[in-house]
Amino acid sequence: MRGKLIVFEGLDRAGKSTQCERLVESLRSEGHRVRHMRFPDRSTPIGQMINDYLKGQSEQEDHVIHLLFSANRWEAATSIRADIEAGTTIVIDRYYYSGCVYSAAKNNPILNLEWARHPEEGLPRPDICIFLDISPADAAKRGGFGGEKYENQQMQDRVRQLFSQLQSSSEKDDFATIDAGGSLDEVQLNVLQVAWRAIERVDAEGLPLRFV
Ligand code: ADP
Ligand code: 2DT
Ligand code: MG
């Protein structure tokens, strides 16, 4: 059986990184072969350029940084596909949905959601995107903003709006939305249920890996 492609998305402090790790551990303990990834992958030369930009150590034109984020996924795309075909499930902390909404949130006159999506076309498409939904008030309880580029209220508000736009577009069937405001264990239980359901569906229906 092929591996599955499972993605976590959501706003800053929704609990993506925490729940991503927990899901990877749970699936491994059940005997699945699992590769844990995150985007941006700051370890590659392209990822280092993205890291410098997010930390305010370099400037990039809006389209240029958008294409670097996309290239950072494309440089991993062949190995994602190969692993899935070889039976390894891949769990990713952020993917092209973040790529689209963060760039479109800048209100650049050209770089809207539609423009933003084009360079992503052809990437492996997730079997499920688990969207961790948090209110601004609950996010604030989890600490303030860090120092990175997009960690400010205006950007987060736009990102929230655009994520909801994406979830009622052609991408809507990709998403399972989970209330991320509960305790760590409550959220984890819901995540597990959604992930199991997605895995079972792919296996039961013999669904092939799709592409964006
Ligand atoms: P993200 O990757 O979405 O930005 P993190 O997983 O890094 O979020 O979590 C952000 C902060 O909130 C961390 O300090 C984490 O321990 C805490 N946190 C995550 N999930 C919960 C939760 N369900 N309840 C309370 N605190 C949480
Ligand atoms: P982390 O805090 O999760 O490391 O994210 N971002 C992310 C984009 O603007 N485009 C993308 O394609 C991706 C994957 C979201 C760092 C920041 O990078 C943003 C937050
Ligand atoms: Mg994180």
mmCIF file of N, CA and C in Angstrom, residues 80-197:
data_model
loop_
_atom_site.group_PDB
_atom_site.id
_atom_site.type_symbol
_atom_site.label_atom_id
_atom_site.label_comp_id
_atom_site.label_asym_id
_atom_site.label_seq_id
_atom_site.Cartn_x
_atom_site.Cartn_y
_atom_site.Cartn_z
ATOM 1 N N ILE A 80 9.296 13.256 -1.927
ATOM 2 C CA ILE A 80 7.986 13.037 -1.290
ATOM 3 C C ILE A 80 7.238 11.968 -2.077
ATOM 4 N N ARG A 81 7.216 12.149 -3.385
ATOM 5 C CA ARG A 81 6.511 11.197 -4.246
ATOM 6 C C ARG A 81 7.111 9.788 -4.131
ATOM 7 N N ALA A 82 8.438 9.730 -4.162
ATOM 8 C CA ALA A 82 9.108 8.417 -4.093
ATOM 9 C C ALA A 82 8.797 7.724 -2.770
ATOM 10 N N ASP A 83 8.856 8.465 -1.673
ATOM 11 C CA ASP A 83 8.577 7.858 -0.361
ATOM 12 C C ASP A 83 7.145 7.347 -0.289
ATOM 13 N N ILE A 84 6.221 8.132 -0.794
ATOM 14 C CA ILE A 84 4.812 7.716 -0.735
ATOM 15 C C ILE A 84 4.605 6.446 -1.574
ATOM 16 N N GLU A 85 5.214 6.428 -2.739
ATOM 17 C CA GLU A 85 5.084 5.225 -3.577
ATOM 18 C C GLU A 85 5.703 4.014 -2.892
ATOM 19 N N ALA A 86 6.760 4.249 -2.093
ATOM 20 C CA ALA A 86 7.437 3.136 -1.400
ATOM 21 C C ALA A 86 6.750 2.774 -0.075
ATOM 22 N N GLY A 87 5.636 3.428 0.249
ATOM 23 C CA GLY A 87 4.867 3.023 1.425
ATOM 24 C C GLY A 87 5.102 3.851 2.682
ATOM 25 N N THR A 88 5.877 4.921 2.572
ATOM 26 C CA THR A 88 6.117 5.782 3.745
ATOM 27 C C THR A 88 5.084 6.911 3.777
ATOM 28 N N THR A 89 4.468 7.081 4.930
ATOM 29 C CA THR A 89 3.523 8.191 5.110
ATOM 30 C C THR A 89 4.311 9.446 5.473
ATOM 31 N N ILE A 90 3.906 10.570 4.891
ATOM 32 C CA ILE A 90 4.610 11.829 5.146
ATOM 33 C C ILE A 90 3.674 12.794 5.861
ATOM 34 N N VAL A 91 4.140 13.300 6.985
ATOM 35 C CA VAL A 91 3.363 14.271 7.765
ATOM 36 C C VAL A 91 4.110 15.594 7.695
ATOM 37 N N ILE A 92 3.446 16.633 7.201
ATOM 38 C CA ILE A 92 4.134 17.915 6.981
ATOM 39 C C ILE A 92 3.494 19.057 7.767
ATOM 40 N N ASP A 93 4.366 19.827 8.414
ATOM 41 C CA ASP A 93 4.017 21.020 9.180
ATOM 42 C C ASP A 93 4.052 22.204 8.190
ATOM 43 N N ARG A 94 2.897 22.625 7.699
ATOM 44 C CA ARG A 94 2.704 23.661 6.662
ATOM 45 C C ARG A 94 3.077 23.151 5.266
ATOM 46 N N TYR A 95 2.296 23.646 4.268
ATOM 47 C CA TYR A 95 2.553 23.226 2.868
ATOM 48 C C TYR A 95 2.117 24.371 1.964
ATOM 49 N N TYR A 96 1.636 24.065 0.765
ATOM 50 C CA TYR A 96 1.410 25.147 -0.195
ATOM 51 C C TYR A 96 0.207 26.025 0.162
ATOM 52 N N TYR A 97 -0.667 25.541 1.062
ATOM 53 C CA TYR A 97 -1.802 26.382 1.469
ATOM 54 C C TYR A 97 -1.259 27.624 2.200
ATOM 55 N N SER A 98 -0.299 27.397 3.114
ATOM 56 C CA SER A 98 0.379 28.549 3.747
ATOM 57 C C SER A 98 1.058 29.384 2.678
ATOM 58 N N GLY A 99 1.671 28.706 1.708
ATOM 59 C CA GLY A 99 2.355 29.419 0.636
ATOM 60 C C GLY A 99 1.426 30.409 -0.044
ATOM 61 N N CYS A 100 0.207 29.962 -0.335
ATOM 62 C CA CYS A 100 -0.758 30.831 -1.026
ATOM 63 C C CYS A 100 -1.259 31.952 -0.109
ATOM 64 N N VAL A 101 -1.692 31.608 1.093
ATOM 65 C CA VAL A 101 -2.375 32.635 1.893
ATOM 66 C C VAL A 101 -1.415 33.693 2.454
ATOM 67 N N TYR A 102 -0.219 33.305 2.855
ATOM 68 C CA TYR A 102 0.684 34.324 3.417
ATOM 69 C C TYR A 102 1.103 35.324 2.338
ATOM 70 N N SER A 103 1.364 34.827 1.120
ATOM 71 C CA SER A 103 1.758 35.753 0.056
ATOM 72 C C SER A 103 0.586 36.644 -0.341
ATOM 73 N N ALA A 104 -0.610 36.045 -0.468
ATOM 74 C CA ALA A 104 -1.775 36.838 -0.871
ATOM 75 C C ALA A 104 -2.173 37.834 0.213
ATOM 76 N N ALA A 105 -1.805 37.556 1.447
ATOM 77 C CA ALA A 105 -2.171 38.441 2.563
ATOM 78 C C ALA A 105 -1.432 39.775 2.531
ATOM 79 N N LYS A 106 -0.426 39.876 1.663
ATOM 80 C CA LYS A 106 0.352 41.121 1.625
ATOM 81 C C LYS A 106 -0.343 42.236 0.857
ATOM 82 N N ASN A 107 -1.481 41.920 0.227
ATOM 83 C CA ASN A 107 -2.201 42.925 -0.549
ATOM 84 C C ASN A 107 -1.385 43.487 -1.705
ATOM 85 N N ASN A 108 -0.490 42.700 -2.222
ATOM 86 C CA ASN A 108 0.219 43.097 -3.449
ATOM 87 C C ASN A 108 -0.802 43.087 -4.592
ATOM 88 N N PRO A 109 -0.819 44.101 -5.456
ATOM 89 C CA PRO A 109 -1.874 44.187 -6.471
ATOM 90 C C PRO A 109 -1.880 43.024 -7.471
ATOM 91 N N ILE A 110 -0.774 42.355 -7.657
ATOM 92 C CA ILE A 110 -0.723 41.232 -8.613
ATOM 93 C C ILE A 110 -0.829 39.885 -7.910
ATOM 94 N N LEU A 111 -0.209 39.819 -6.741
ATOM 95 C CA LEU A 111 -0.045 38.515 -6.087
ATOM 96 C C LEU A 111 -1.281 38.126 -5.269
ATOM 97 N N ASN A 112 -2.359 37.776 -5.960
ATOM 98 C CA ASN A 112 -3.556 37.308 -5.237
ATOM 99 C C ASN A 112 -3.502 35.770 -5.106
ATOM 100 N N LEU A 113 -4.560 35.187 -4.517
ATOM 101 C CA LEU A 113 -4.567 33.734 -4.282
ATOM 102 C C LEU A 113 -4.380 32.953 -5.573
ATOM 103 N N GLU A 114 -5.004 33.445 -6.652
ATOM 104 C CA GLU A 114 -4.934 32.723 -7.924
ATOM 105 C C GLU A 114 -3.501 32.710 -8.475
ATOM 106 N N TRP A 115 -2.865 33.882 -8.429
ATOM 107 C CA TRP A 115 -1.472 33.972 -8.890
ATOM 108 C C TRP A 115 -0.591 33.076 -8.023
ATOM 109 N N ALA A 116 -0.842 33.156 -6.734
ATOM 110 C CA ALA A 116 0.006 32.446 -5.767
ATOM 111 C C ALA A 116 -0.029 30.933 -5.984
ATOM 112 N N ARG A 117 -1.157 30.416 -6.473
ATOM 113 C CA ARG A 117 -1.319 28.974 -6.587
ATOM 114 C C ARG A 117 -0.581 28.388 -7.791
ATOM 115 N N HIS A 118 -0.369 29.199 -8.831
ATOM 116 C CA HIS A 118 0.192 28.643 -10.077
ATOM 117 C C HIS A 118 1.509 27.881 -9.902
ATOM 118 N N PRO A 119 2.498 28.461 -9.196
ATOM 119 C CA PRO A 119 3.768 27.709 -9.097
ATOM 120 C C PRO A 119 3.653 26.402 -8.307
ATOM 121 N N GLU A 120 2.536 26.237 -7.595
ATOM 122 C CA GLU A 120 2.349 25.022 -6.779
ATOM 123 C C GLU A 120 1.752 23.884 -7.606
ATOM 124 N N GLU A 121 1.264 24.219 -8.797
ATOM 125 C CA GLU A 121 0.583 23.201 -9.611
ATOM 126 C C GLU A 121 1.546 22.096 -10.009
ATOM 127 N N GLY A 122 1.149 20.859 -9.709
ATOM 128 C CA GLY A 122 1.990 19.702 -10.008
ATOM 129 C C GLY A 122 2.638 19.084 -8.784
ATOM 130 N N LEU A 123 2.604 19.793 -7.647
ATOM 131 C CA LEU A 123 3.147 19.217 -6.409
ATOM 132 C C LEU A 123 2.245 18.070 -5.939
ATOM 133 N N PRO A 124 2.808 17.101 -5.193
ATOM 134 C CA PRO A 124 1.959 16.068 -4.588
ATOM 135 C C PRO A 124 0.872 16.733 -3.736
ATOM 136 N N ARG A 125 -0.372 16.275 -3.926
ATOM 137 C CA ARG A 125 -1.494 16.892 -3.223
ATOM 138 C C ARG A 125 -1.828 16.081 -1.960
ATOM 139 N N PRO A 126 -2.023 16.739 -0.857
ATOM 140 C CA PRO A 126 -2.298 16.010 0.391
ATOM 141 C C PRO A 126 -3.564 15.150 0.309
ATOM 142 N N ASP A 127 -3.521 14.002 0.977
ATOM 143 C CA ASP A 127 -4.742 13.205 1.139
ATOM 144 C C ASP A 127 -5.664 13.897 2.130
ATOM 145 N N ILE A 128 -5.050 14.583 3.082
ATOM 146 C CA ILE A 128 -5.852 15.374 4.021
ATOM 147 C C ILE A 128 -5.006 16.547 4.537
ATOM 148 N N CYS A 129 -5.654 17.701 4.637
ATOM 149 C CA CYS A 129 -5.011 18.848 5.278
ATOM 150 C C CYS A 129 -5.775 19.112 6.570
ATOM 151 N N ILE A 130 -5.117 18.882 7.680
ATOM 152 C CA ILE A 130 -5.746 19.083 8.990
ATOM 153 C C ILE A 130 -5.561 20.552 9.365
ATOM 154 N N PHE A 131 -6.668 21.278 9.372
ATOM 155 C CA PHE A 131 -6.601 22.708 9.672
ATOM 156 C C PHE A 131 -6.923 22.924 11.151
ATOM 157 N N LEU A 132 -5.936 23.392 11.893
ATOM 158 C CA LEU A 132 -6.140 23.654 13.327
ATOM 159 C C LEU A 132 -6.659 25.076 13.485
ATOM 160 N N ASP A 133 -7.895 25.156 13.918
ATOM 161 C CA ASP A 133 -8.601 26.430 13.933
ATOM 162 C C ASP A 133 -8.553 27.048 15.332
ATOM 163 N N ILE A 134 -7.942 28.208 15.419
ATOM 164 C CA ILE A 134 -7.824 28.875 16.726
ATOM 165 C C ILE A 134 -8.336 30.307 16.624
ATOM 166 N N SER A 135 -9.011 30.763 17.668
ATOM 167 C CA SER A 135 -9.474 32.154 17.668
ATOM 168 C C SER A 135 -8.287 33.053 18.011
ATOM 169 N N PRO A 136 -8.334 34.311 17.578
ATOM 170 C CA PRO A 136 -7.247 35.229 17.939
ATOM 171 C C PRO A 136 -7.064 35.313 19.463
ATOM 172 N N ALA A 137 -8.190 35.248 20.216
ATOM 173 C CA ALA A 137 -8.088 35.351 21.683
ATOM 174 C C ALA A 137 -7.343 34.145 22.266
ATOM 175 N N ASP A 138 -7.677 32.935 21.793
ATOM 176 C CA ASP A 138 -6.992 31.739 22.295
ATOM 177 C C ASP A 138 -5.519 31.730 21.888
ATOM 178 N N ALA A 139 -5.254 32.208 20.662
ATOM 179 C CA ALA A 139 -3.852 32.272 20.213
ATOM 180 C C ALA A 139 -3.063 33.218 21.119
ATOM 181 N N ALA A 140 -3.682 34.331 21.487
ATOM 182 C CA ALA A 140 -2.998 35.317 22.343
ATOM 183 C C ALA A 140 -2.657 34.724 23.709
ATOM 184 N N LYS A 141 -3.522 33.813 24.205
ATOM 185 C CA LYS A 141 -3.252 33.167 25.502
ATOM 186 C C LYS A 141 -1.999 32.300 25.447
ATOM 187 N N ARG A 142 -1.610 31.892 24.236
ATOM 188 C CA ARG A 142 -0.442 31.018 24.094
ATOM 189 C C ARG A 142 0.845 31.820 23.911
ATOM 190 N N GLY A 143 0.812 33.097 24.266
ATOM 191 C CA GLY A 143 2.014 33.917 24.183
ATOM 192 C C GLY A 143 1.901 34.957 23.089
ATOM 193 N N GLY A 144 2.826 35.897 23.116
ATOM 194 C CA GLY A 144 2.778 37.007 22.157
ATOM 195 C C GLY A 144 3.440 36.633 20.848
ATOM 196 N N PHE A 145 3.599 37.631 20.003
ATOM 197 C CA PHE A 145 4.230 37.406 18.709
ATOM 198 C C PHE A 145 5.735 37.302 18.880
ATOM 199 N N GLY A 146 6.334 36.462 18.055
ATOM 200 C CA GLY A 146 7.794 36.406 18.000
ATOM 201 C C GLY A 146 8.294 37.513 17.090
ATOM 202 N N GLY A 147 9.537 37.430 16.692
ATOM 203 C CA GLY A 147 10.129 38.530 15.920
ATOM 204 C C GLY A 147 10.137 38.303 14.417
ATOM 205 N N GLU A 148 9.481 37.231 13.938
ATOM 206 C CA GLU A 148 9.584 36.963 12.500
ATOM 207 C C GLU A 148 8.610 37.808 11.678
ATOM 208 N N LYS A 149 8.926 37.869 10.393
ATOM 209 C CA LYS A 149 8.284 38.759 9.436
ATOM 210 C C LYS A 149 6.753 38.857 9.545
ATOM 211 N N TYR A 150 6.061 37.730 9.607
ATOM 212 C CA TYR A 150 4.606 37.750 9.491
ATOM 213 C C TYR A 150 3.905 37.726 10.851
ATOM 214 N N GLU A 151 4.678 37.813 11.927
ATOM 215 C CA GLU A 151 4.104 37.684 13.268
ATOM 216 C C GLU A 151 3.603 39.034 13.786
ATOM 217 N N ASN A 152 2.524 39.504 13.149
ATOM 218 C CA ASN A 152 1.869 40.717 13.636
ATOM 219 C C ASN A 152 0.373 40.562 13.385
ATOM 220 N N GLN A 153 -0.432 41.339 14.127
ATOM 221 C CA GLN A 153 -1.879 41.133 14.110
ATOM 222 C C GLN A 153 -2.507 41.369 12.743
ATOM 223 N N GLN A 154 -2.046 42.401 12.053
ATOM 224 C CA GLN A 154 -2.643 42.737 10.756
ATOM 225 C C GLN A 154 -2.478 41.579 9.769
ATOM 226 N N MET A 155 -1.277 41.026 9.745
ATOM 227 C CA MET A 155 -0.995 39.908 8.836
ATOM 228 C C MET A 155 -1.815 38.676 9.251
ATOM 229 N N GLN A 156 -1.880 38.392 10.555
ATOM 230 C CA GLN A 156 -2.623 37.207 11.030
ATOM 231 C C GLN A 156 -4.112 37.320 10.684
ATOM 232 N N ASP A 157 -4.667 38.524 10.783
ATOM 233 C CA ASP A 157 -6.087 38.720 10.456
ATOM 234 C C ASP A 157 -6.348 38.429 8.980
ATOM 235 N N ARG A 158 -5.462 38.925 8.112
ATOM 236 C CA ARG A 158 -5.600 38.687 6.672
ATOM 237 C C ARG A 158 -5.427 37.198 6.349
ATOM 238 N N VAL A 159 -4.460 36.576 7.018
ATOM 239 C CA VAL A 159 -4.196 35.155 6.784
ATOM 240 C C VAL A 159 -5.420 34.321 7.174
ATOM 241 N N ARG A 160 -6.029 34.668 8.320
ATOM 242 C CA ARG A 160 -7.232 33.958 8.782
ATOM 243 C C ARG A 160 -8.356 34.061 7.738
ATOM 244 N N GLN A 161 -8.538 35.265 7.217
ATOM 245 C CA GLN A 161 -9.568 35.525 6.202
ATOM 246 C C GLN A 161 -9.292 34.702 4.929
ATOM 247 N N LEU A 162 -8.027 34.686 4.510
ATOM 248 C CA LEU A 162 -7.682 33.994 3.265
ATOM 249 C C LEU A 162 -7.734 32.478 3.417
ATOM 250 N N PHE A 163 -7.382 31.975 4.601
ATOM 251 C CA PHE A 163 -7.527 30.533 4.838
ATOM 252 C C PHE A 163 -9.001 30.150 4.685
ATOM 253 N N SER A 164 -9.890 30.989 5.194
ATOM 254 C CA SER A 164 -11.306 30.615 5.103
ATOM 255 C C SER A 164 -11.788 30.730 3.652
ATOM 256 N N GLN A 165 -11.211 31.665 2.899
ATOM 257 C CA GLN A 165 -11.525 31.743 1.463
ATOM 258 C C GLN A 165 -11.060 30.464 0.739
ATOM 259 N N LEU A 166 -9.879 30.030 1.072
ATOM 260 C CA LEU A 166 -9.323 28.816 0.452
ATOM 261 C C LEU A 166 -10.186 27.598 0.783
ATOM 262 N N GLN A 167 -10.729 27.596 2.008
ATOM 263 C CA GLN A 167 -11.519 26.445 2.438
ATOM 264 C C GLN A 167 -12.919 26.430 1.831
ATOM 265 N N SER A 168 -13.269 27.480 1.093
ATOM 266 C CA SER A 168 -14.544 27.397 0.374
ATOM 267 C C SER A 168 -14.293 27.468 -1.135
ATOM 268 N N SER A 169 -13.048 27.184 -1.547
ATOM 269 C CA SER A 169 -12.694 27.206 -2.980
ATOM 270 C C SER A 169 -12.564 25.782 -3.498
ATOM 271 N N SER A 170 -11.875 25.634 -4.631
ATOM 272 C CA SER A 170 -11.668 24.301 -5.221
ATOM 273 C C SER A 170 -10.863 23.391 -4.289
ATOM 274 N N GLU A 171 -10.162 23.985 -3.318
ATOM 275 C CA GLU A 171 -9.355 23.199 -2.378
ATOM 276 C C GLU A 171 -10.178 22.648 -1.205
ATOM 277 N N LYS A 172 -11.471 22.971 -1.165
ATOM 278 C CA LYS A 172 -12.204 22.756 0.094
ATOM 279 C C LYS A 172 -12.248 21.291 0.545
ATOM 280 N N ASP A 173 -12.260 20.356 -0.415
ATOM 281 C CA ASP A 173 -12.328 18.946 -0.021
ATOM 282 C C ASP A 173 -11.035 18.442 0.624
ATOM 283 N N ASP A 174 -9.975 19.212 0.499
ATOM 284 C CA ASP A 174 -8.705 18.797 1.111
ATOM 285 C C ASP A 174 -8.732 18.958 2.628
ATOM 286 N N PHE A 175 -9.615 19.821 3.136
ATOM 287 C CA PHE A 175 -9.505 20.245 4.536
ATOM 288 C C PHE A 175 -10.386 19.462 5.500
ATOM 289 N N ALA A 176 -9.829 19.173 6.676
ATOM 290 C CA ALA A 176 -10.626 18.762 7.830
ATOM 291 C C ALA A 176 -10.296 19.784 8.913
ATOM 292 N N THR A 177 -11.304 20.522 9.353
ATOM 293 C CA THR A 177 -11.052 21.577 10.330
ATOM 294 C C THR A 177 -11.294 21.055 11.737
ATOM 295 N N ILE A 178 -10.336 21.319 12.606
ATOM 296 C CA ILE A 178 -10.420 20.868 14.002
ATOM 297 C C ILE A 178 -10.314 22.081 14.908
ATOM 298 N N ASP A 179 -11.166 22.120 15.935
ATOM 299 C CA ASP A 179 -11.089 23.186 16.929
ATOM 300 C C ASP A 179 -9.792 23.015 17.719
ATOM 301 N N ALA A 180 -8.887 23.981 17.579
ATOM 302 C CA ALA A 180 -7.573 23.873 18.217
ATOM 303 C C ALA A 180 -7.542 24.537 19.585
ATOM 304 N N GLY A 181 -8.727 24.962 20.073
ATOM 305 C CA GLY A 181 -8.775 25.686 21.349
ATOM 306 C C GLY A 181 -8.849 24.781 22.567
ATOM 307 N N GLY A 182 -9.027 23.474 22.367
ATOM 308 C CA GLY A 182 -9.114 22.543 23.502
ATOM 309 C C GLY A 182 -7.744 22.223 24.075
ATOM 310 N N SER A 183 -7.728 21.271 25.027
ATOM 311 C CA SER A 183 -6.443 20.880 25.624
ATOM 312 C C SER A 183 -5.623 20.119 24.579
ATOM 313 N N LEU A 184 -4.329 19.990 24.849
ATOM 314 C CA LEU A 184 -3.451 19.261 23.933
ATOM 315 C C LEU A 184 -3.987 17.869 23.631
ATOM 316 N N ASP A 185 -4.470 17.173 24.693
ATOM 317 C CA ASP A 185 -4.945 15.790 24.503
ATOM 318 C C ASP A 185 -6.255 15.748 23.722
ATOM 319 N N GLU A 186 -7.139 16.724 23.984
ATOM 320 C CA GLU A 186 -8.408 16.766 23.225
ATOM 321 C C GLU A 186 -8.141 16.980 21.738
ATOM 322 N N VAL A 187 -7.271 17.939 21.450
ATOM 323 C CA VAL A 187 -6.963 18.216 20.040
ATOM 324 C C VAL A 187 -6.312 16.989 19.413
ATOM 325 N N GLN A 188 -5.400 16.371 20.156
ATOM 326 C CA GLN A 188 -4.699 15.197 19.613
ATOM 327 C C GLN A 188 -5.678 14.072 19.246
ATOM 328 N N LEU A 189 -6.666 13.865 20.108
ATOM 329 C CA LEU A 189 -7.645 12.798 19.844
ATOM 330 C C LEU A 189 -8.398 13.066 18.544
ATOM 331 N N ASN A 190 -8.808 14.321 18.352
ATOM 332 C CA ASN A 190 -9.505 14.681 17.111
ATOM 333 C C ASN A 190 -8.599 14.542 15.889
ATOM 334 N N VAL A 191 -7.338 14.934 16.067
ATOM 335 C CA VAL A 191 -6.371 14.807 14.966
ATOM 336 C C VAL A 191 -6.221 13.335 14.575
ATOM 337 N N LEU A 192 -6.082 12.487 15.584
ATOM 338 C CA LEU A 192 -5.904 11.051 15.310
ATOM 339 C C LEU A 192 -7.091 10.485 14.550
ATOM 340 N N GLN A 193 -8.287 10.877 14.983
ATOM 341 C CA GLN A 193 -9.487 10.358 14.322
ATOM 342 C C GLN A 193 -9.536 10.783 12.855
ATOM 343 N N VAL A 194 -9.233 12.061 12.613
ATOM 344 C CA VAL A 194 -9.237 12.562 11.231
ATOM 345 C C VAL A 194 -8.166 11.840 10.395
ATOM 346 N N ALA A 195 -6.992 11.667 10.971
ATOM 347 C CA ALA A 195 -5.896 11.016 10.236
ATOM 348 C C ALA A 195 -6.244 9.558 9.936
ATOM 349 N N TRP A 196 -6.750 8.836 10.923
ATOM 350 C CA TRP A 196 -7.129 7.432 10.699
ATOM 351 C C TRP A 196 -8.173 7.312 9.588
ATOM 352 N N ARG A 197 -9.173 8.210 9.648
ATOM 353 C CA ARG A 197 -10.243 8.167 8.646
ATOM 354 C C ARG A 197 -9.662 8.378 7.236
#
